[in-house]
N, CA, C and O atoms as a GROMACS GRO file, in nm:
protein
  284
    1MET      N    1  18.276  -9.726   1.129
    1MET     CA    2  18.213  -9.632   1.216
    1MET      C    3  18.067  -9.668   1.243
    1MET      O    4  18.019  -9.649   1.354
    2ILE      N    5  17.998  -9.717   1.145
    2ILE     CA    6  17.857  -9.748   1.166
    2ILE      C    7  17.842  -9.860   1.269
    2ILE      O    8  17.750  -9.857   1.350
    3TRP      N    9  17.931  -9.956   1.265
    3TRP     CA   10  17.924 -10.066   1.360
    3TRP      C   11  17.939 -10.015   1.502
    3TRP      O   12  17.867 -10.059   1.592
    4HIS      N   13  18.031  -9.922   1.523
    4HIS     CA   14  18.052  -9.865   1.656
    4HIS      C   15  17.951  -9.754   1.687
    4HIS      O   16  17.925  -9.724   1.803
    5ASP      N   17  17.895  -9.695   1.584
    5ASP     CA   18  17.796  -9.588   1.595
    5ASP      C   19  17.831  -9.484   1.702
    5ASP      O   20  17.763  -9.474   1.804
    6PRO      N   21  17.937  -9.407   1.678
    6PRO     CA   22  17.979  -9.311   1.779
    6PRO      C   23  17.880  -9.197   1.800
    6PRO      O   24  17.873  -9.142   1.910
    7GLY      N   25  17.805  -9.160   1.699
    7GLY     CA   26  17.708  -9.053   1.714
    7GLY      C   27  17.763  -8.913   1.707
    7GLY      O   28  17.692  -8.819   1.671
    8THR      N   29  17.890  -8.897   1.741
    8THR     CA   30  17.955  -8.766   1.741
    8THR      C   31  18.085  -8.774   1.664
    8THR      O   32  18.164  -8.867   1.683
    9LEU      N   33  18.107  -8.677   1.577
    9LEU     CA   34  18.232  -8.671   1.501
    9LEU      C   35  18.302  -8.538   1.526
    9LEU      O   36  18.238  -8.433   1.532
   10TYR      N   37  18.433  -8.544   1.541
   10TYR     CA   38  18.518  -8.426   1.552
   10TYR      C   39  18.594  -8.416   1.422
   10TYR      O   40  18.672  -8.505   1.388
   11ILE      N   41  18.571  -8.309   1.348
   11ILE     CA   42  18.625  -8.295   1.213
   11ILE      C   43  18.751  -8.210   1.212
   11ILE      O   44  18.757  -8.103   1.273
   12THR      N   45  18.852  -8.262   1.142
   12THR     CA   46  18.976  -8.190   1.114
   12THR      C   47  19.008  -8.217   0.968
   12THR      O   48  18.952  -8.310   0.910
   13GLY      N   49  19.096  -8.139   0.906
   13GLY     CA   50  19.136  -8.173   0.771
   13GLY      C   51  19.184  -8.057   0.687
   13GLY      O   52  19.190  -7.942   0.730
   14LEU      N   53  19.220  -8.094   0.565
   14LEU     CA   54  19.270  -7.999   0.466
   14LEU      C   55  19.160  -7.971   0.364
   14LEU      O   56  19.063  -8.046   0.354
   15ALA      N   57  19.175  -7.864   0.292
   15ALA     CA   58  19.079  -7.822   0.189
   15ALA      C   59  18.941  -7.796   0.251
   15ALA      O   60  18.843  -7.863   0.219
   16ALA      N   61  18.937  -7.697   0.339
   16ALA     CA   62  18.815  -7.662   0.412
   16ALA      C   63  18.696  -7.640   0.319
   16ALA      O   64  18.583  -7.673   0.354
   17GLU      N   65  18.722  -7.584   0.203
   17GLU     CA   66  18.615  -7.549   0.110
   17GLU      C   67  18.561  -7.669   0.033
   17GLU      O   68  18.452  -7.662  -0.024
   18VAL      N   69  18.635  -7.779   0.032
   18VAL     CA   70  18.595  -7.894  -0.049
   18VAL      C   71  18.578  -8.018   0.038
   18VAL      O   72  18.465  -8.057   0.070
   19CYS      N   73  18.687  -8.079   0.076
   19CYS     CA   74  18.684  -8.207   0.149
   19CYS      C   75  18.616  -8.195   0.285
   19CYS      O   76  18.527  -8.273   0.317
   20VAL      N   77  18.659  -8.099   0.363
   20VAL     CA   78  18.602  -8.081   0.496
   20VAL      C   79  18.454  -8.046   0.484
   20VAL      O   80  18.370  -8.099   0.558
   21ASN      N   81  18.422  -7.957   0.393
   21ASN     CA   82  18.283  -7.916   0.370
   21ASN      C   83  18.195  -8.037   0.337
   21ASN      O   84  18.088  -8.054   0.395
   22SER      N   85  18.240  -8.122   0.246
   22SER     CA   86  18.163  -8.240   0.207
   22SER      C   87  18.148  -8.339   0.321
   22SER      O   88  18.042  -8.399   0.338
   23THR      N   89  18.254  -8.356   0.397
   23THR     CA   90  18.250  -8.447   0.512
   23THR      C   91  18.147  -8.401   0.614
   23THR      O   92  18.070  -8.482   0.667
   24ILE      N   93  18.145  -8.273   0.642
   24ILE     CA   94  18.050  -8.218   0.739
   24ILE      C   95  17.907  -8.236   0.690
   24ILE      O   96  17.821  -8.283   0.765
   25LYS      N   97  17.881  -8.201   0.565
   25LYS     CA   98  17.746  -8.215   0.510
   25LYS      C   99  17.698  -8.360   0.514
   25LYS      O  100  17.585  -8.388   0.553
   26GLY      N  101  17.787  -8.451   0.475
   26GLY     CA  102  17.751  -8.593   0.475
   26GLY      C  103  17.726  -8.647   0.615
   26GLY      O  104  17.632  -8.723   0.637
   27ALA      N  105  17.810  -8.608   0.707
   27ALA     CA  106  17.796  -8.656   0.845
   27ALA      C  107  17.665  -8.608   0.906
   27ALA      O  108  17.594  -8.685   0.971
   28ILE      N  109  17.632  -8.482   0.887
   28ILE     CA  110  17.508  -8.428   0.942
   28ILE      C  111  17.387  -8.492   0.875
   28ILE      O  112  17.288  -8.522   0.941
   29ALA      N  113  17.395  -8.513   0.744
   29ALA     CA  114  17.286  -8.578   0.671
   29ALA      C  115  17.263  -8.720   0.721
   29ALA      O  116  17.152  -8.773   0.711
   30ASN      N  117  17.367  -8.781   0.776
   30ASN     CA  118  17.356  -8.918   0.828
   30ASN      C  119  17.331  -8.922   0.978
   30ASN      O  120  17.342  -9.028   1.040
   31GLY      N  121  17.298  -8.808   1.035
   31GLY     CA  122  17.255  -8.805   1.173
   31GLY      C  123  17.362  -8.789   1.279
   31GLY      O  124  17.334  -8.803   1.398
   32TYR      N  125  17.484  -8.759   1.238
   32TYR     CA  126  17.591  -8.740   1.336
   32TYR      C  127  17.589  -8.600   1.394
   32TYR      O  128  17.551  -8.503   1.327
   33ARG      N  129  17.629  -8.589   1.518
   33ARG     CA  130  17.654  -8.459   1.579
   33ARG      C  131  17.798  -8.423   1.540
   33ARG      O  132  17.889  -8.502   1.564
   34VAL      N  133  17.817  -8.306   1.481
   34VAL     CA  134  17.947  -8.270   1.424
   34VAL      C  135  18.007  -8.149   1.494
   34VAL      O  136  17.943  -8.046   1.511
   35TYR      N  137  18.132  -8.165   1.534
   35TYR     CA  138  18.212  -8.058   1.590
   35TYR      C  139  18.330  -8.036   1.496
   35TYR      O  140  18.398  -8.131   1.459
   36VAL      N  141  18.354  -7.912   1.458
   36VAL     CA  142  18.468  -7.876   1.374
   36VAL      C  143  18.572  -7.810   1.462
   36VAL      O  144  18.544  -7.709   1.527
   37ILE      N  145  18.692  -7.867   1.466
   37ILE     CA  146  18.800  -7.810   1.546
   37ILE      C  147  18.870  -7.706   1.459
   37ILE      O  148  18.949  -7.740   1.371
   38LYS      N  149  18.839  -7.579   1.484
   38LYS     CA  150  18.879  -7.472   1.392
   38LYS      C  151  19.030  -7.461   1.371
   38LYS      O  152  19.072  -7.426   1.261
   39GLU      N  153  19.111  -7.489   1.471
   39GLU     CA  154  19.257  -7.479   1.454
   39GLU      C  155  19.314  -7.597   1.374
   39GLU      O  156  19.431  -7.595   1.335
   40ALA      N  157  19.232  -7.698   1.352
   40ALA     CA  158  19.280  -7.819   1.284
   40ALA      C  159  19.220  -7.834   1.144
   40ALA      O  160  19.218  -7.944   1.089
   41VAL      N  161  19.171  -7.724   1.088
   41VAL     CA  162  19.118  -7.722   0.952
   41VAL      C  163  19.193  -7.615   0.874
   41VAL      O  164  19.208  -7.502   0.920
   42LEU      N  165  19.239  -7.653   0.756
   42LEU     CA  166  19.313  -7.558   0.672
   42LEU      C  167  19.240  -7.531   0.541
   42LEU      O  168  19.181  -7.622   0.482
   43SER      N  169  19.246  -7.409   0.498
   43SER     CA  170  19.188  -7.366   0.371
   43SER      C  171  19.279  -7.408   0.256
   43SER      O  172  19.399  -7.426   0.274
   44ILE      N  173  19.221  -7.423   0.138
   44ILE     CA  174  19.304  -7.454   0.021
   44ILE      C  175  19.390  -7.334  -0.017
   44ILE      O  176  19.488  -7.348  -0.090
   45ARG      N  177  19.355  -7.216   0.033
   45ARG     CA  178  19.435  -7.096   0.008
   45ARG      C  179  19.547  -7.081   0.112
   45ARG      O  180  19.629  -6.990   0.103
   46GLY      N  181  19.550  -7.171   0.208
   46GLY     CA  182  19.648  -7.162   0.315
   46GLY      C  183  19.588  -7.092   0.435
   46GLY      O  184  19.508  -7.000   0.419
   47GLY      N  185  19.625  -7.133   0.551
   47GLY     CA  186  19.574  -7.072   0.673
   47GLY      C  187  19.440  -7.129   0.714
   47GLY      O  188  19.390  -7.225   0.655
   48SER      N  189  19.383  -7.068   0.813
   48SER     CA  190  19.255  -7.112   0.869
   48SER      C  191  19.140  -7.074   0.776
   48SER      O  192  19.151  -6.979   0.700
   49PRO      N  193  19.029  -7.148   0.784
   49PRO     CA  194  18.912  -7.109   0.706
   49PRO      C  195  18.859  -6.974   0.755
   49PRO      O  196  18.867  -6.943   0.873
   50ASP      N  197  18.804  -6.896   0.663
   50ASP     CA  198  18.753  -6.764   0.701
   50ASP      C  199  18.616  -6.777   0.769
   50ASP      O  200  18.556  -6.884   0.772
   51ARG      N  201  18.570  -6.665   0.822
   51ARG     CA  202  18.442  -6.663   0.894
   51ARG      C  203  18.327  -6.712   0.805
   51ARG      O  204  18.237  -6.781   0.853
   52LYS      N  205  18.330  -6.677   0.678
   52LYS     CA  206  18.224  -6.719   0.586
   52LYS      C  207  18.216  -6.872   0.578
   52LYS      O  208  18.107  -6.929   0.578
   53GLN      N  209  18.332  -6.936   0.571
   53GLN     CA  210  18.334  -7.082   0.564
   53GLN      C  211  18.285  -7.143   0.695
   53GLN      O  212  18.208  -7.239   0.694
   54LEU      N  213  18.329  -7.089   0.807
   54LEU     CA  214  18.283  -7.140   0.937
   54LEU      C  215  18.132  -7.119   0.954
   54LEU      O  216  18.064  -7.205   1.010
   55ASP      N  217  18.081  -7.007   0.905
   55ASP     CA  218  17.937  -6.982   0.910
   55ASP      C  219  17.861  -7.083   0.825
   55ASP      O  220  17.751  -7.124   0.860
   56LYS      N  221  17.920  -7.124   0.713
   56LYS     CA  222  17.858  -7.225   0.628
   56LYS      C  223  17.847  -7.356   0.705
   56LYS      O  224  17.743  -7.422   0.700
   57TYR      N  225  17.953  -7.395   0.775
   57TYR     CA  226  17.949  -7.517   0.856
   57TYR      C  227  17.838  -7.508   0.960
   57TYR      O  228  17.762  -7.603   0.981
   58ARG      N  229  17.828  -7.392   1.024
   58ARG     CA  230  17.723  -7.372   1.125
   58ARG      C  231  17.584  -7.385   1.062
   58ARG      O  232  17.492  -7.441   1.124
   59SER      N  233  17.568  -7.334   0.940
   59SER     CA  234  17.438  -7.340   0.874
   59SER      C  235  17.396  -7.485   0.846
   59SER      O  236  17.277  -7.514   0.836
   60TYR      N  237  17.493  -7.575   0.835
   60TYR     CA  238  17.462  -7.717   0.816
   60TYR      C  239  17.421  -7.783   0.948
   60TYR      O  240  17.357  -7.888   0.949
   61GLY      N  241  17.460  -7.719   1.060
   61GLY     CA  242  17.431  -7.776   1.191
   61GLY      C  243  17.553  -7.816   1.271
   61GLY      O  244  17.541  -7.872   1.380
   62ALA      N  245  17.672  -7.788   1.218
   62ALA     CA  246  17.796  -7.820   1.290
   62ALA      C  247  17.824  -7.716   1.397
   62ALA      O  248  17.784  -7.600   1.385
   63GLU      N  249  17.892  -7.758   1.501
   63GLU     CA  250  17.938  -7.666   1.604
   63GLU      C  251  18.087  -7.643   1.583
   63GLU      O  252  18.162  -7.738   1.562
   64ILE      N  253  18.130  -7.518   1.590
   64ILE     CA  254  18.270  -7.483   1.574
   64ILE      C  255  18.330  -7.473   1.714
   64ILE      O  256  18.280  -7.400   1.799
   65ILE      N  257  18.437  -7.549   1.736
   65ILE     CA  258  18.501  -7.547   1.868
   65ILE      C  259  18.650  -7.522   1.851
   65ILE      O  260  18.706  -7.531   1.742
   66SER      N  261  18.713  -7.492   1.962
   66SER     CA  262  18.857  -7.473   1.968
   66SER      C  263  18.921  -7.600   2.022
   66SER      O  264  18.857  -7.678   2.094
   67VAL      N  265  19.046  -7.621   1.989
   67VAL     CA  266  19.118  -7.735   2.044
   67VAL      C  267  19.119  -7.729   2.196
   67VAL      O  268  19.125  -7.833   2.263
   68ASN      N  269  19.113  -7.609   2.252
   68ASN     CA  270  19.109  -7.593   2.397
   68ASN      C  271  18.979  -7.642   2.460
   68ASN      O  272  18.972  -7.664   2.581
   69ASP      N  273  18.875  -7.659   2.377
   69ASP     CA  274  18.748  -7.709   2.427
   69ASP      C  275  18.748  -7.861   2.446
   69ASP      O  276  18.660  -7.915   2.512
   70LEU      N  277  18.847  -7.928   2.390
   70LEU     CA  278  18.855  -8.074   2.402
   70LEU      C  279  18.903  -8.111   2.541
   70LEU      O  280  18.987  -8.043   2.600
   71LYS      N  281  18.850  -8.218   2.592
   71LYS     CA  282  18.890  -8.263   2.727
   71LYS      C  283  18.974  -8.387   2.718
   71LYS      O  284  19.017  -8.441   2.820
   0.00000   0.00000   0.00000
């Protein structure tokens, strides 16, 4: 990724509270613009991440988007 330097990452994944959270923090710390596709992230408890988790992502600087926002 560094060689191609995309600058923007679209995040999806499992374990919203752990893996996805760490990926978002690391990406933002490394200067990437981060979009989290809310329908494509799952909580370790099952289902979508709750508002508190999404707010945490926002506090890091990520933007929360819907799959419908993708072109």
